Amino acid sequence: MTMTERPAAGEDFLRQADPYRRELLAHCYRMLGSVHDAEDLVQETYLRAWKSYEKFEGRSSLRTWLYRIATRVCLTALETRGKRPLPTGLGQPGSQAGDELVEQTEVPWLEPMPDAMVGAESADPAAIVTSRESIRLALMAALQHLPPRQRAVLILRDVLQWRAAEVAKVLDTTTTAVNSILQRARAQLAEVTPSEDKVAEPAEAEQRELLERFVTAFERKDISAMVELFTKDAIWEMPPFVGWYRGPENIARLIDIQCPAKGPGDMHLVPISANGQPAFGLYMREGEVYVPFNMPVLTLSDEGVEHVSCFFDTTLFAKFGLPESIPVPR
């Protein structure tokens, strides 16, 4: 039976529950680290909620009730799933540009999330559940180090601002246990997250200029210009390849010798926004069209590009509303 087969209950449920879909998607994404998994689990959340809607007694808000269901759905899913790392989270030393590229497609890598899907493009500072900071790639990668229950407690308490007693009901435990789990989660997260003393992001005008330079350097495959883009300790990683690369010269040489683009006009970049960060759909020329190649997500500072996570899963292009191909201008 589907929702449409129970018109009255289905229509009432959808009318009241649909406004929470984007923030529930953000919640499931924080829990799972995959846009594909998050969409599936939000769908399962709504199906479970719809089936139980006639029994919903209103003792909590509908939003809180939906979050309880979504959290439990995510915890069940995580029982059979491993963490979703980035290459820098594998514990391996950095690579050199001339090293052989090692691809591991069997690893369930962390995926980027389109801002538009979770409302992170909003400028409303009150929208904490879908704010840019709460889905940053650095935070998402750090959350992968936490066991599922710690992850759930940290997200519910520190991101969604739930009271400990509310979290205890979701996890069928005590408030004391929730506070203990939160303390351990915060301590573990502090070990893997960057220092709070990180360099501030550039102002809007400087950011726009830096991104324009990034596009120009790549579309021209201007290696010397690329060196000037990155900070001295910049990091470049590109799942499903396990290597990661530190330093402007190392990164630029990697692109010089490993990227299939031969020269100007072989790459085309389309600006997008992912995880509250500037990003691009990078297309590679094949004959008279550009086809999807990878998706760099950038972390910027007022000194330049600090970090690039470059995702080679081209199925992500459709999630960002990017075209399957782009004609090469004549």
XYZ file of C-alpha atoms in Angstrom:
330
model
C 0.000 0.000 0.000
C 1.261 3.504 -0.832
C 0.448 6.884 0.668
C -1.934 7.637 -2.198
C -4.067 4.627 -1.256
C -5.044 6.287 2.026
C -5.983 9.736 0.663
C -7.234 11.472 3.788
C -4.443 10.368 6.139
C -1.827 10.602 3.402
C -2.725 14.137 2.357
C -2.871 15.392 5.935
C 0.436 13.755 6.797
C 2.233 15.093 3.714
C 0.828 18.598 4.237
C 2.216 18.735 7.756
C 5.419 16.724 7.301
C 6.697 17.919 3.919
C 8.146 21.227 5.243
C 10.689 19.204 7.272
C 11.994 17.120 4.369
C 15.100 19.194 3.611
C 16.267 19.433 7.211
C 15.657 15.705 7.709
C 17.779 15.095 4.614
C 20.554 17.177 6.196
C 20.193 15.166 9.413
C 20.430 11.801 7.647
C 23.391 13.102 5.638
C 25.244 14.076 8.811
C 24.584 10.596 10.171
C 25.537 8.651 7.012
C 27.893 10.897 5.001
C 26.194 9.963 1.719
C 23.658 11.975 -0.257
C 22.377 8.762 -1.878
C 21.909 6.978 1.468
C 20.387 10.090 3.049
C 17.705 10.304 0.355
C 16.826 6.620 0.817
C 16.612 6.967 4.602
C 14.465 10.091 4.463
C 12.083 8.167 2.224
C 12.051 5.310 4.730
C 11.478 7.798 7.559
C 8.417 9.237 5.818
C 7.060 5.801 5.011
C 7.376 4.689 8.639
C 5.883 7.947 9.892
C 2.960 7.727 7.469
C 2.187 4.171 8.573
C 2.165 5.291 12.222
C 0.594 8.718 11.713
C -2.878 7.767 12.940
C -1.293 6.685 16.243
C 0.658 9.960 16.628
C -0.737 11.496 19.796
C 0.963 14.870 19.617
C 2.876 14.499 22.888
C 5.832 16.036 21.060
C 5.902 18.225 17.976
C 5.602 16.523 14.593
C 9.123 17.739 13.809
C 10.568 16.106 16.935
C 8.651 12.902 16.174
C 10.044 12.797 12.628
C 13.586 13.350 13.894
C 13.183 10.460 16.333
C 12.133 8.154 13.530
C 14.901 9.396 11.218
C 17.590 8.957 13.880
C 16.504 5.400 14.609
C 16.367 4.606 10.887
C 19.924 5.935 10.505
C 21.241 3.993 13.508
C 19.745 0.791 12.093
C 21.337 1.481 8.721
C 24.732 2.131 10.334
C 24.697 -1.332 11.896
C 25.640 -2.754 8.477
C 27.680 0.156 7.098
C 31.251 1.196 7.744
C 32.481 4.755 8.047
C 32.804 6.934 4.949
C 36.295 8.436 4.993
C 38.193 10.845 2.805
C 41.744 9.865 1.784
C 43.197 12.100 4.512
C 41.224 10.076 7.065
C 42.819 6.740 6.170
C 45.876 7.387 8.323
C 48.353 7.112 5.448
C 51.209 9.576 4.861
C 50.925 12.142 2.100
C 51.835 11.238 -1.484
C 54.088 12.784 -4.085
C 52.796 13.885 -7.477
C 54.826 11.252 -9.343
C 53.560 8.330 -7.244
C 51.318 5.781 -8.900
C 47.621 6.562 -8.461
C 45.920 3.845 -6.394
C 42.157 3.606 -6.785
C 39.915 1.851 -4.256
C 36.358 1.822 -5.561
C 35.261 -0.684 -2.919
C 35.662 1.929 -0.148
C 32.372 3.721 0.665
C 33.773 7.248 0.381
C 32.271 10.365 1.930
C 30.079 12.213 -0.572
C 29.416 15.949 -0.990
C 25.923 17.369 -0.456
C 24.329 20.028 -2.704
C 23.449 23.106 -0.657
C 20.164 23.487 -2.515
C 18.959 20.050 -1.371
C 19.233 20.883 2.328
C 18.627 24.625 2.347
C 22.214 25.552 3.181
C 22.127 28.311 0.563
C 19.831 30.253 2.907
C 21.220 33.386 4.513
C 18.879 33.026 7.499
C 21.164 32.720 10.578
C 18.361 31.048 12.534
C 18.273 28.049 10.196
C 20.836 26.117 12.258
C 19.660 22.663 11.202
C 20.582 23.333 7.593
C 23.367 25.867 8.154
C 26.563 25.827 6.173
C 28.727 25.135 9.208
C 26.771 22.032 10.169
C 27.518 20.231 6.876
C 31.086 21.416 6.201
C 33.216 18.650 4.732
C 35.726 18.898 7.587
C 32.948 18.280 10.117
C 31.420 15.505 8.016
C 34.798 13.763 7.782
C 35.329 14.160 11.534
C 31.888 12.714 12.352
C 32.891 9.539 10.515
C 35.390 8.828 13.313
C 32.578 8.556 15.868
C 30.643 5.347 16.617
C 26.982 5.625 15.501
C 25.452 6.384 18.929
C 28.101 9.008 19.701
C 27.483 10.527 16.285
C 23.735 10.664 16.907
C 24.111 12.236 20.359
C 26.573 14.866 19.152
C 24.346 15.845 16.211
C 21.154 15.957 18.283
C 22.730 17.885 21.161
C 25.257 20.199 19.489
C 23.741 20.738 16.033
C 20.007 20.460 16.675
C 20.258 21.791 20.240
C 18.046 19.079 21.736
C 17.885 18.649 25.495
C 19.587 15.598 26.950
C 16.233 14.210 28.099
C 14.878 14.367 24.527
C 17.921 12.534 23.182
C 17.578 9.903 25.895
C 14.055 9.094 24.658
C 15.292 8.612 21.098
C 18.052 6.231 22.203
C 16.047 4.470 24.929
C 18.617 5.393 27.550
C 19.082 7.794 30.470
C 19.982 11.461 30.573
C 23.141 10.573 32.490
C 24.165 8.148 29.741
C 23.514 10.780 27.054
C 25.718 13.324 28.859
C 28.476 10.727 29.173
C 28.244 9.797 25.491
C 28.308 13.477 24.505
C 31.431 14.098 26.568
C 33.244 11.206 24.869
C 32.055 12.306 21.428
C 33.259 15.879 21.930
C 36.642 14.656 23.156
C 37.108 12.353 20.180
C 35.947 15.001 17.734
C 38.445 17.478 19.188
C 41.264 15.067 18.325
C 40.433 14.943 14.630
C 38.999 18.383 13.834
C 41.114 21.394 12.850
C 42.046 23.949 15.476
C 39.556 26.691 16.238
C 42.357 29.126 15.421
C 41.963 28.449 11.699
C 42.540 31.299 9.270
C 39.398 33.300 8.531
C 37.657 32.924 5.196
C 38.227 35.720 2.679
C 35.718 38.522 2.276
C 33.162 38.105 -0.494
C 35.050 40.202 -3.063
C 38.355 38.439 -2.360
C 36.637 35.039 -2.501
C 35.073 35.860 -5.859
C 38.446 36.956 -7.234
C 40.172 33.811 -5.921
C 37.531 31.554 -7.484
C 37.851 33.374 -10.806
C 41.608 32.771 -10.701
C 40.972 29.102 -9.899
C 38.699 28.715 -12.942
C 41.107 30.542 -15.236
C 44.137 28.537 -14.089
C 42.387 25.196 -14.600
C 40.650 25.996 -17.864
C 43.999 27.137 -19.259
C 45.873 24.357 -17.443
C 48.267 27.077 -16.301
C 50.500 25.231 -13.840
C 52.395 28.277 -12.579
C 49.095 30.066 -11.913
C 47.877 27.015 -9.989
C 50.883 27.185 -7.665
C 49.884 30.748 -6.764
C 46.352 29.663 -5.782
C 47.226 27.419 -2.841
C 48.390 28.144 0.684
C 51.772 26.716 1.713
C 50.180 23.776 3.568
C 47.279 23.236 1.156
C 45.926 19.695 0.761
C 44.474 18.047 -2.326
C 42.634 14.712 -2.150
C 40.507 12.902 -4.711
C 38.460 9.840 -3.747
C 38.369 7.040 -4.878
C 42.153 7.514 -5.169
C 43.725 6.904 -1.770
C 46.628 9.345 -2.060
C 46.556 12.888 -0.741
C 48.965 15.706 -1.575
C 50.331 18.617 0.433
C 51.864 21.872 -0.821
C 51.280 24.100 -3.890
C 54.112 22.710 -6.025
C 53.190 19.100 -5.278
C 49.515 19.737 -6.087
C 50.256 21.647 -9.298
C 52.695 18.955 -10.472
C 50.065 16.287 -9.767
C 47.644 18.091 -12.080
C 50.389 18.667 -14.635
C 51.421 15.011 -14.990
C 48.301 13.068 -13.952
C 45.404 15.109 -15.341
C 44.386 14.001 -18.884
C 43.878 17.608 -20.031
C 46.584 18.495 -22.523
C 46.225 22.262 -22.446
C 43.901 25.285 -22.655
C 40.291 24.487 -23.470
C 40.362 20.844 -22.380
C 38.718 21.566 -19.010
C 35.525 23.490 -18.298
C 34.347 24.412 -14.779
C 30.745 25.100 -13.761
C 30.334 26.782 -10.342
C 28.149 25.046 -7.750
C 27.883 25.038 -3.952
C 28.423 21.935 -1.800
C 28.525 21.551 1.980
C 28.299 25.299 2.379
C 31.507 25.670 0.361
C 32.385 26.808 -3.171
C 32.665 23.915 -5.607
C 32.703 23.128 -9.316
C 31.502 20.548 -11.742
C 34.696 19.966 -13.733
C 34.149 18.738 -17.289
C 36.762 17.228 -19.624
C 36.670 17.682 -23.382
C 35.838 14.663 -25.528
C 35.620 15.719 -29.164
C 33.021 18.443 -29.513
C 31.536 18.142 -26.010
C 32.629 18.417 -22.384
C 31.712 15.421 -20.210
C 31.712 15.084 -16.389
C 35.149 14.357 -14.932
C 35.236 15.298 -11.248
C 33.866 17.664 -8.622
C 36.317 19.781 -6.583
C 34.962 21.195 -3.297
C 37.137 24.034 -1.972
C 38.031 25.281 1.492
C 39.254 28.882 1.286
C 41.197 31.128 3.616
C 42.265 34.733 3.252
C 45.649 33.364 2.124
C 44.305 31.193 -0.708
C 42.909 27.727 -1.325
C 43.557 25.603 1.776
C 41.965 22.293 0.877
C 40.395 20.657 -2.160
C 38.370 17.461 -1.936
C 37.955 16.367 -5.526
C 35.231 13.736 -6.028
C 35.456 11.461 -9.068
C 31.989 9.905 -8.686
C 30.308 11.401 -11.748
C 26.861 10.143 -10.645
C 26.962 13.115 -8.278
C 26.618 15.550 -11.192
C 22.903 14.775 -11.529
C 22.375 15.452 -7.806
C 23.745 18.960 -8.343
C 21.543 19.573 -11.378
C 24.539 19.583 -13.703
C 24.132 18.565 -17.372
C 25.353 15.245 -18.773
C 27.414 17.109 -21.349
C 28.187 20.648 -22.511
C 28.881 21.583 -26.143
C 32.324 23.006 -26.793
C 31.891 26.626 -27.977
C 32.834 27.175 -31.598
